[in-house]
Short mmCIF file of C-alpha atoms and ligand atoms in Angstrom, two decimals:
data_model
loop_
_atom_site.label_atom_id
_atom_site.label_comp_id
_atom_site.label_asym_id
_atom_site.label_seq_id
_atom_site.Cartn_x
_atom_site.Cartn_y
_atom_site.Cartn_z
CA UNK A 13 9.08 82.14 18.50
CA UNK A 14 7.08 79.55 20.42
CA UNK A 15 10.23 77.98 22.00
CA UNK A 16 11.88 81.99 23.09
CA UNK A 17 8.91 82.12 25.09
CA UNK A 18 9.04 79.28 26.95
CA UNK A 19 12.53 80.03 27.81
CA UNK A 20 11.19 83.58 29.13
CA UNK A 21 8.46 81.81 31.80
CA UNK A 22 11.44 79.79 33.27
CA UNK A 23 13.19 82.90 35.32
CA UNK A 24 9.94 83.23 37.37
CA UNK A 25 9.33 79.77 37.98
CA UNK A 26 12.79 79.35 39.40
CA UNK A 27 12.17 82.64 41.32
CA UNK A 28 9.30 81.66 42.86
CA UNK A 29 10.57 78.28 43.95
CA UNK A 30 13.17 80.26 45.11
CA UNK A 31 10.97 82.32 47.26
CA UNK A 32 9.29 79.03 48.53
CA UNK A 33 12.36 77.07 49.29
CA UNK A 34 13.58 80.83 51.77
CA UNK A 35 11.21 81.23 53.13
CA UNK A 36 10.19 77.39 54.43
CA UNK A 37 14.37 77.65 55.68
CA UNK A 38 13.34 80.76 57.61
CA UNK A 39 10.45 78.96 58.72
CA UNK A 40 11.86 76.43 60.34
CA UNK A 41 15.35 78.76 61.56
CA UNK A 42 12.22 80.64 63.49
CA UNK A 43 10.74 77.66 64.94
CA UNK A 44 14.39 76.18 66.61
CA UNK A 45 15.60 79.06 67.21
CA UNK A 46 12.42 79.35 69.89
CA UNK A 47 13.28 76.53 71.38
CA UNK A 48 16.97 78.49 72.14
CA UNK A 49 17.05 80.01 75.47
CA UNK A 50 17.67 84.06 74.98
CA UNK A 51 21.08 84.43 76.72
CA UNK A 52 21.81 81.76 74.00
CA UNK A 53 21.49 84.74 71.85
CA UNK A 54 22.89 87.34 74.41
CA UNK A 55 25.92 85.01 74.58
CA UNK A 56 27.20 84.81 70.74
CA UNK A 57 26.72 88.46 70.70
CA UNK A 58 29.31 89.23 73.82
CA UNK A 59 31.66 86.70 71.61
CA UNK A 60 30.90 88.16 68.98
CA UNK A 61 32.02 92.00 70.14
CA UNK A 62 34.57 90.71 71.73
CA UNK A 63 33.33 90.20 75.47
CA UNK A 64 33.97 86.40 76.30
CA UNK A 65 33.16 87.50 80.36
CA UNK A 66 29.79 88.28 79.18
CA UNK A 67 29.50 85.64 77.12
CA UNK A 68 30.58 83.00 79.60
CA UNK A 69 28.24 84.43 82.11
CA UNK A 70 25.59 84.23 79.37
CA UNK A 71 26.19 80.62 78.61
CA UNK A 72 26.59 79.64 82.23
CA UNK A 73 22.69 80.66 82.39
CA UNK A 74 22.33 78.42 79.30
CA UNK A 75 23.30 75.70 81.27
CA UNK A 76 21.71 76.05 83.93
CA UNK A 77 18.55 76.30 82.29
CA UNK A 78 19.21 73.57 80.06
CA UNK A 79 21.75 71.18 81.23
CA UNK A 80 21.18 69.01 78.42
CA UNK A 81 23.40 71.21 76.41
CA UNK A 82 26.47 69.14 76.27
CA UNK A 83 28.39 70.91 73.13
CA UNK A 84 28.23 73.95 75.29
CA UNK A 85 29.55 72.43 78.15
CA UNK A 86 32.25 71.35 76.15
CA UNK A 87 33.12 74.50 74.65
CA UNK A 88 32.48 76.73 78.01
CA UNK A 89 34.87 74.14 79.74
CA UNK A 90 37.11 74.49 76.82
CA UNK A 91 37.09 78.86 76.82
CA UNK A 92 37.73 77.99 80.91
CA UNK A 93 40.97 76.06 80.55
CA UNK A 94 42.41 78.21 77.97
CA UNK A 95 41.85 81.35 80.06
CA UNK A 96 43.77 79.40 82.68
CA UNK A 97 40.10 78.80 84.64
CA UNK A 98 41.37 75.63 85.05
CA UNK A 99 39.33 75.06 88.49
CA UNK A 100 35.95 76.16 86.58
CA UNK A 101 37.09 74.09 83.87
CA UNK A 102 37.04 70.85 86.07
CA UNK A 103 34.06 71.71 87.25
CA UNK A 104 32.31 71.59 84.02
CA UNK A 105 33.63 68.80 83.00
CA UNK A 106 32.92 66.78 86.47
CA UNK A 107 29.70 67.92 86.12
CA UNK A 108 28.72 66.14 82.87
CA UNK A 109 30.57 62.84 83.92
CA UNK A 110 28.16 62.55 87.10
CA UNK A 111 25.38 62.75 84.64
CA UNK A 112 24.21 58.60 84.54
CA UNK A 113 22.40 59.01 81.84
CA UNK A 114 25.62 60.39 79.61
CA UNK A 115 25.91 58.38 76.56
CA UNK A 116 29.53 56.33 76.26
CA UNK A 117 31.05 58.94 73.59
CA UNK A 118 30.37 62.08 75.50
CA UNK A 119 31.57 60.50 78.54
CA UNK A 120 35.31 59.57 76.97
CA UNK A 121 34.99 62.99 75.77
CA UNK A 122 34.67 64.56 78.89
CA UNK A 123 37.10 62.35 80.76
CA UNK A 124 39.72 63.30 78.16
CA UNK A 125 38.71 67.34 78.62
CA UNK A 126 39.10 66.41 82.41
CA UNK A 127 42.45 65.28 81.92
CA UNK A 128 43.37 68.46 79.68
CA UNK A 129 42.34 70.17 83.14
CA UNK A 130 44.25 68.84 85.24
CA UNK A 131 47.40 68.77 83.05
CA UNK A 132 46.82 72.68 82.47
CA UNK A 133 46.65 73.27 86.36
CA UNK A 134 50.01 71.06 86.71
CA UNK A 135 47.77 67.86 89.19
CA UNK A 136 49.73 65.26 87.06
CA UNK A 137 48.78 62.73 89.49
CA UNK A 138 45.29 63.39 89.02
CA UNK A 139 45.85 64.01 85.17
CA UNK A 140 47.70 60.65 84.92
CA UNK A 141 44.53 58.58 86.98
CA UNK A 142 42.12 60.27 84.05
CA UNK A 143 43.55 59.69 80.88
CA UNK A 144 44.46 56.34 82.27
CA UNK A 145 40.97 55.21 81.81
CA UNK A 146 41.14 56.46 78.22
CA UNK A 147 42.53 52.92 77.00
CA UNK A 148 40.57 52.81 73.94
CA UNK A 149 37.85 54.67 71.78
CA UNK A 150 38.22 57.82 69.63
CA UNK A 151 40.45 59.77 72.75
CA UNK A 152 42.37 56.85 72.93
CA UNK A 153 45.56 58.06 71.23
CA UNK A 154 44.97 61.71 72.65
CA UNK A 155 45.24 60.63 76.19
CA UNK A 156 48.01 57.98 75.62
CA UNK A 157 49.62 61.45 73.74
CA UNK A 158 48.88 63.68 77.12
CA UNK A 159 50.02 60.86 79.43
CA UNK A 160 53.34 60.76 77.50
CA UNK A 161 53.72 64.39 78.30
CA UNK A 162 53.07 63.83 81.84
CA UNK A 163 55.79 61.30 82.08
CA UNK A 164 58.38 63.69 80.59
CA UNK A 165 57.69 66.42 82.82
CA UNK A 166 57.42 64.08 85.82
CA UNK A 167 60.77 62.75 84.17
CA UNK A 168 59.64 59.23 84.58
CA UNK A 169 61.34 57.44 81.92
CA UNK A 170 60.72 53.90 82.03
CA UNK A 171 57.00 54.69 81.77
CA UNK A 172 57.19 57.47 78.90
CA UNK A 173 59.22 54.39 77.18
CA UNK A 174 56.30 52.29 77.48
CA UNK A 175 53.72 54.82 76.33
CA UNK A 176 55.79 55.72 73.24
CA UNK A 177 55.65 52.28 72.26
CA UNK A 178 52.17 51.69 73.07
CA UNK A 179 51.69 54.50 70.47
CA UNK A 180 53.35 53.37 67.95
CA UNK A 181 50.98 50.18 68.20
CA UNK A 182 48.08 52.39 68.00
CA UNK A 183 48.91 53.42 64.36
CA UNK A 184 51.07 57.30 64.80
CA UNK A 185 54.36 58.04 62.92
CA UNK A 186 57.32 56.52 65.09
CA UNK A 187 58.56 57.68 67.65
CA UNK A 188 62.20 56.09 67.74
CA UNK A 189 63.88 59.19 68.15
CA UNK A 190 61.85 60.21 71.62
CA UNK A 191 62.10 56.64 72.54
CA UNK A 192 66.30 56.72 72.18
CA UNK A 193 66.90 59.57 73.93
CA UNK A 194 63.99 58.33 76.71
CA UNK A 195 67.28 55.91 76.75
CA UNK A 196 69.76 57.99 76.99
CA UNK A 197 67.86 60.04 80.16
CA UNK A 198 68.00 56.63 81.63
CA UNK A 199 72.02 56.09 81.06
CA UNK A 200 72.55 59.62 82.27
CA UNK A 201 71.02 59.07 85.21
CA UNK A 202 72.73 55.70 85.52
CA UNK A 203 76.14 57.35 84.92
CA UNK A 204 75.19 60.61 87.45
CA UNK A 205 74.25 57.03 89.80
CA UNK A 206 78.18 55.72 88.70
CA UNK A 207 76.61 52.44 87.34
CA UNK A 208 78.53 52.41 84.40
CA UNK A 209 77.22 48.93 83.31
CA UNK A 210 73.67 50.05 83.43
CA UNK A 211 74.06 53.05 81.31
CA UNK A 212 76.21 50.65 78.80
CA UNK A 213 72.68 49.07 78.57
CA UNK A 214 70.38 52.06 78.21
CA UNK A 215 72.74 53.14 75.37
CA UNK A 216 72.47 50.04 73.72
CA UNK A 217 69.02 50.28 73.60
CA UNK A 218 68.91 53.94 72.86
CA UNK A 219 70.99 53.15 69.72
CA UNK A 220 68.80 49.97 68.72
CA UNK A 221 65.72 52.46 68.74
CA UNK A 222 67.18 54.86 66.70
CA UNK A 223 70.94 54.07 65.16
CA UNK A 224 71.16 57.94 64.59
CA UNK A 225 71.26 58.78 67.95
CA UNK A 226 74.10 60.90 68.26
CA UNK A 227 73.54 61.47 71.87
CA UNK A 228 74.28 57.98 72.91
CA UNK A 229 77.60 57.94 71.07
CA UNK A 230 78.73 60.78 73.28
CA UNK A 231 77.53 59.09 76.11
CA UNK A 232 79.23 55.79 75.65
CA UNK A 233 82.32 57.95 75.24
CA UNK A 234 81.55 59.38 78.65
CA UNK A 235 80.90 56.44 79.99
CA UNK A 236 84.35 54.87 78.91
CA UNK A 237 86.00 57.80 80.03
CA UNK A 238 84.34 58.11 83.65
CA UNK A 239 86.35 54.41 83.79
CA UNK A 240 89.51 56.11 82.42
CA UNK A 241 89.53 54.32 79.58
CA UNK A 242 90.66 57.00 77.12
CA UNK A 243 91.07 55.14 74.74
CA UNK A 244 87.52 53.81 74.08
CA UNK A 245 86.40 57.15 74.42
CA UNK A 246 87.91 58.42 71.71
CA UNK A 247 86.94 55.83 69.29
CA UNK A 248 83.62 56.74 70.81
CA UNK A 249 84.11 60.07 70.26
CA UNK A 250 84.83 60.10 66.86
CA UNK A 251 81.74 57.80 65.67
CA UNK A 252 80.48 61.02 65.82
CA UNK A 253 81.51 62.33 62.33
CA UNK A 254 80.08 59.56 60.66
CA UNK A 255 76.54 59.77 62.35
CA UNK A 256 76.51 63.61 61.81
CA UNK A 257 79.67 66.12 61.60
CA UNK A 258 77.24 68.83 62.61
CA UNK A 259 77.19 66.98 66.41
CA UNK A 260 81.55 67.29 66.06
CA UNK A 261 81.41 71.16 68.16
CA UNK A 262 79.72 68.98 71.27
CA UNK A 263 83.08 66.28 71.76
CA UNK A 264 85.84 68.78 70.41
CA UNK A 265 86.48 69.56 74.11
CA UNK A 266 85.73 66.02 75.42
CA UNK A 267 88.46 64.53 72.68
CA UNK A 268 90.87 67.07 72.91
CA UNK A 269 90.99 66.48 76.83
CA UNK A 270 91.46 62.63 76.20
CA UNK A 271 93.91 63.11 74.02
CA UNK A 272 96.15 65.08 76.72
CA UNK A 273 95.16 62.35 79.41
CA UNK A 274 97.06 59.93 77.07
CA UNK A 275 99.99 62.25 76.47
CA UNK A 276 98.65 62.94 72.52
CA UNK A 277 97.74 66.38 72.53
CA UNK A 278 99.56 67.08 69.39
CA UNK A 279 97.29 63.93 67.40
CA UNK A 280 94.63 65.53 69.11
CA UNK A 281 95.28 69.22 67.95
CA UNK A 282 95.79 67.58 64.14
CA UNK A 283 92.42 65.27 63.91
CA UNK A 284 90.50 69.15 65.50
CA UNK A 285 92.06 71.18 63.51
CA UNK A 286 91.17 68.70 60.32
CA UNK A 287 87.69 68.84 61.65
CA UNK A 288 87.79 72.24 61.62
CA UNK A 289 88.78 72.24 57.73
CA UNK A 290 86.75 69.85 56.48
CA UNK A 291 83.16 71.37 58.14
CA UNK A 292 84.10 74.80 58.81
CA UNK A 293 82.40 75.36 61.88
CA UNK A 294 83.05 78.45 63.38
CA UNK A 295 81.89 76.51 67.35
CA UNK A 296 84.92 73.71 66.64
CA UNK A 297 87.21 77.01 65.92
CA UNK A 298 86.31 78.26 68.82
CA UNK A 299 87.14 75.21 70.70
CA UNK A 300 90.20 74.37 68.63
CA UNK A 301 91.74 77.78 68.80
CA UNK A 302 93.86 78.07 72.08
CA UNK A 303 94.98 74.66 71.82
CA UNK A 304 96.47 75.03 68.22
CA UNK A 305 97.82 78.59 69.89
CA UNK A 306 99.28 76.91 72.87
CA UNK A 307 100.82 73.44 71.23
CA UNK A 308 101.85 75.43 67.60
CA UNK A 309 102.25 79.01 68.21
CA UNK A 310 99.99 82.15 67.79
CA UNK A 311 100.52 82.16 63.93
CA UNK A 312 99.68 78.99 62.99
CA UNK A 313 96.06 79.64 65.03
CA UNK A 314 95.91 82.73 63.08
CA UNK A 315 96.35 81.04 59.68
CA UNK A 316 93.61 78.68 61.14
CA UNK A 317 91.49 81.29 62.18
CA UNK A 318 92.02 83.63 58.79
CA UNK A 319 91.23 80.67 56.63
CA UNK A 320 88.36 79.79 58.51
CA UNK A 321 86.65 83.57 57.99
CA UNK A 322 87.59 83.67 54.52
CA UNK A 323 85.41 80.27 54.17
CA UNK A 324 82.42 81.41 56.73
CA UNK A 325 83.02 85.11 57.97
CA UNK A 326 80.87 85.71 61.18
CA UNK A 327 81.77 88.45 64.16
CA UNK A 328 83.29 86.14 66.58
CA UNK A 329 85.48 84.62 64.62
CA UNK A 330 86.23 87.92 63.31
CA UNK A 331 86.56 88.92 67.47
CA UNK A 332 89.19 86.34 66.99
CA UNK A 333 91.37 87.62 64.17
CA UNK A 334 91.14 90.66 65.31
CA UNK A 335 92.60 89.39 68.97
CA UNK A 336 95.29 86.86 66.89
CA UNK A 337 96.43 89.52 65.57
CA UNK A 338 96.98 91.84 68.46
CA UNK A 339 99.22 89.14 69.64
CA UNK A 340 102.05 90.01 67.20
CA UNK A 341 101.20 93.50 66.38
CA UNK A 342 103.23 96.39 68.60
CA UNK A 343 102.09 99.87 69.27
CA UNK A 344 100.52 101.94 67.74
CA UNK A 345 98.87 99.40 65.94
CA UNK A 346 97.88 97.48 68.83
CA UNK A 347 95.92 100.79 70.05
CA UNK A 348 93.98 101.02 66.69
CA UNK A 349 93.39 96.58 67.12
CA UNK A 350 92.01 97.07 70.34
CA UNK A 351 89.63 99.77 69.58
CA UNK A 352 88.43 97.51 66.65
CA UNK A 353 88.14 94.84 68.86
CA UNK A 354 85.90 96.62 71.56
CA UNK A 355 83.50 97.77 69.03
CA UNK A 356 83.10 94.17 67.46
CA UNK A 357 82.41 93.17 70.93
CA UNK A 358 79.82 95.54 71.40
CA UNK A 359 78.14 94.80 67.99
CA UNK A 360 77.95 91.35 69.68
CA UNK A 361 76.94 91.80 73.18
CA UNK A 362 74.55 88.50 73.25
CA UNK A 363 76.73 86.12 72.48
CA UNK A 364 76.00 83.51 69.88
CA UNK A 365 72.74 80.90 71.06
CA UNK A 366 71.83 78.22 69.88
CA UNK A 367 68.19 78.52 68.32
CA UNK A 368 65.36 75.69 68.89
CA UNK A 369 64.07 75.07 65.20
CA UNK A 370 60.69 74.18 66.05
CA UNK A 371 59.88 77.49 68.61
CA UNK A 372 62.47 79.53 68.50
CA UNK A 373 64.12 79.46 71.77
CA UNK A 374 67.21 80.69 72.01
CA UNK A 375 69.68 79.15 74.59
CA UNK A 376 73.11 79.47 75.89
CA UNK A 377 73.36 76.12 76.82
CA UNK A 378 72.69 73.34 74.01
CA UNK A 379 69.76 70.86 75.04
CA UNK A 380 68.41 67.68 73.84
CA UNK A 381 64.88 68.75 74.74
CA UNK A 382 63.89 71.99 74.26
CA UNK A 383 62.76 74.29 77.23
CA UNK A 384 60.77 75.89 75.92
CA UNK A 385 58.33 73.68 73.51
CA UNK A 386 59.56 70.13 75.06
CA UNK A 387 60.33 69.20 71.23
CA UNK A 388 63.33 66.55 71.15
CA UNK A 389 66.73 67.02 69.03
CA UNK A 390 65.49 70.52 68.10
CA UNK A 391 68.43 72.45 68.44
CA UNK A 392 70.96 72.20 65.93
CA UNK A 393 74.43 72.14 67.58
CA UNK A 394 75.33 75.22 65.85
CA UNK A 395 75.18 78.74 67.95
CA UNK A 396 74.01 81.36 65.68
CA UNK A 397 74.97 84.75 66.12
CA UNK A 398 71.94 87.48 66.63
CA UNK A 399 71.15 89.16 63.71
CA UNK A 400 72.78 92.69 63.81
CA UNK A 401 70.92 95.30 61.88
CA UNK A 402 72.43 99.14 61.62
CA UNK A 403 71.59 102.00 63.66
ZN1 ZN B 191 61.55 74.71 71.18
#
């Protein structure tokens, strides 16, 4: 009995220190919460119901009154740039670096939101001078990060090289792929310049940064064929398979255009249309088509085209059968094709894009850098038909 009641005087005791412990917590909430400046208050509650003019007009009075308040600064300067304030963002930020007394931290903190700024409202050179100074300390590979941005929009290559490779000193996941096609900018350029021998050396190093790089294989084929040496070009050309069959759609053309410059057509029809059998891509088809029709006849592209929908059916290629077949087919039948055909068409008014994996984007022309999210080798080189859904 003695040891039930014991038991029984613990739930108050608890309760009461309970009661203690609150109300010391509200205590001292009371006490620094007087030392807050009202709009403080006035402020969260605009954010809070969904009024950030308010609320930046109540924090703005924060400041002012207490411009000690350097996490607010941050975040009002932050709210600024992502509204696209970027001019009252700056100021914010410029404000708190003129501050002497601004401990070492806070100061590479602000630098690094100036920077932000003036990326956001497109002053690279001014972006470029701030992050700059960012060489070290816990923005360090932030800045160095923003900088390398700057240098791809400003297209600057040699010096988004550099930066990519300073990175990868500092510690973040390679960068070899970035870095190899930073390369093969460089030989396009070169080539677009008709310095063959300098984009021979960009590609060189594009490939010893990244041995995938699929891009500088078609490049050295350009490259060799700008010269007129067909030859090389092919052999170029058709590295391609083994570094990634899916990149075969993007030299069909190129090879197949060699091979008549040297007289081959027909090898050239044969090692396409073998392509076309081994990966069943419905782009090489495409490609391949009104060669095979024009060197081999309308039926054999037909067979090519029929066994090439029975492996991957899509509309186009289906556009395709449809049209290989009106080629032999007489009247009425031709009629009835036709009318087929036009409604296919219709079915797939935007033609087939090709997609940016990491955003999205959808494009008519392939890229190696996205437009729309800057991302590199995003795109497989694949168009993919919109997605049709019934009426
Ligand atoms: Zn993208």
């Amino acid at each position: 009995m003695d040891l039930d009641f014991w038991w029984l005087l613990i739930v108050p005791v608890a309760f009461a220190l309970g009661w203690i412990a609150a109300r010391y917590d509200l205590k001292t909430l009371l006490s620094e919460s007087a030392n807050l400046p009202r709009s403080y208050f006035r402020g969260l509650n605009f954010l809070l119901n969904e009024q950030p003019d308010q609320a930046i007009d109540a924090f703005i009075e924060v400041v002012k009154l207490d411009p000690e308040t350097v996490e607010l600064h941050f975040a009002l300067g932050n709210l600024f740039r992502r509204r696209g304030e970027t001019d009252r963002a700056i100021r914010i930020h410029q404000n708190l670096l003129s501050r002497a007394d601004l401990p070492e931290r806070e100061r590479d903190h602000a630098l690094f939101e100036l920077g932000q700024d003036f990326l956001k409202a497109g002053l690279l050179d001014r972006a470029e001078e701030t992050l700059a100074r960012l060489d070290s300390g816990e923005h360090a590979i932030g800045a160095q990060r923003a900088l390398l941005t700057i240098y791809e929009i400003e297209k600057d290559w040699p010096k988004a090289i550099q930066v990519a490779e300073k990175l990868e000193t500092m510690g973040v996941p390679p960068l070899a792929k970035e870095i190899a096609q930073f390369h093969c900018e460089l030989a396009q350029d070169a080539l677009g310049r008709k310095n063959p021998a300098e984009a021979a050396d960009e590609l060189a190093l594009a490939l010893k940064a990244n041995e995938q790089n699929v891009r500088a294989t078609i490049l050295a084929g350009d490259v060799a064929a700008a010269a007129g040496q067909h030859e090389a070009a092919i052999s170029a050309w058709r590295r391609v398979e083994a570094q990634n069959p899916s990149y075969l759609p993007l030299v069909a053309e190129k090879l197949m255009k060699a091979y008549q410059a040297l007289e081959r057509a027909e090898e050239g029809a044969t090692l396409l249309t073998s392509y076309v059998e081994r990966y069943g891509s419905s782009d090489l088809l495409d490609i391949v088509y009104p060669y095979v029709a024009e060197l081999r006849g309308a039926e054999t592209a037909h067979a090519l085209a029929r066994t090439q929908m029975q492996a991957a059916p899509n509309l186009a290629g289906m556009t395709r059968l449809i049209e290989a077949q009106m080629a032999t087919a007489e009247e009425p039948r031709r009629g009835e094709l036709e009318l087929i055909r036009t409604l296919v068409k219709q079915r797939t008014k935007n033609l087939p894009r090709y997609t940016c994996q990491s955003c999205g984007f959808r494009a008519r022309l392939f890229y190696w850098q996205c437009p729309g999210c800057s991302g590199w080798e995003t795109y497989a080189p694949r168009r993919v038909e919109p997605i049709v859904t019934p009426q």
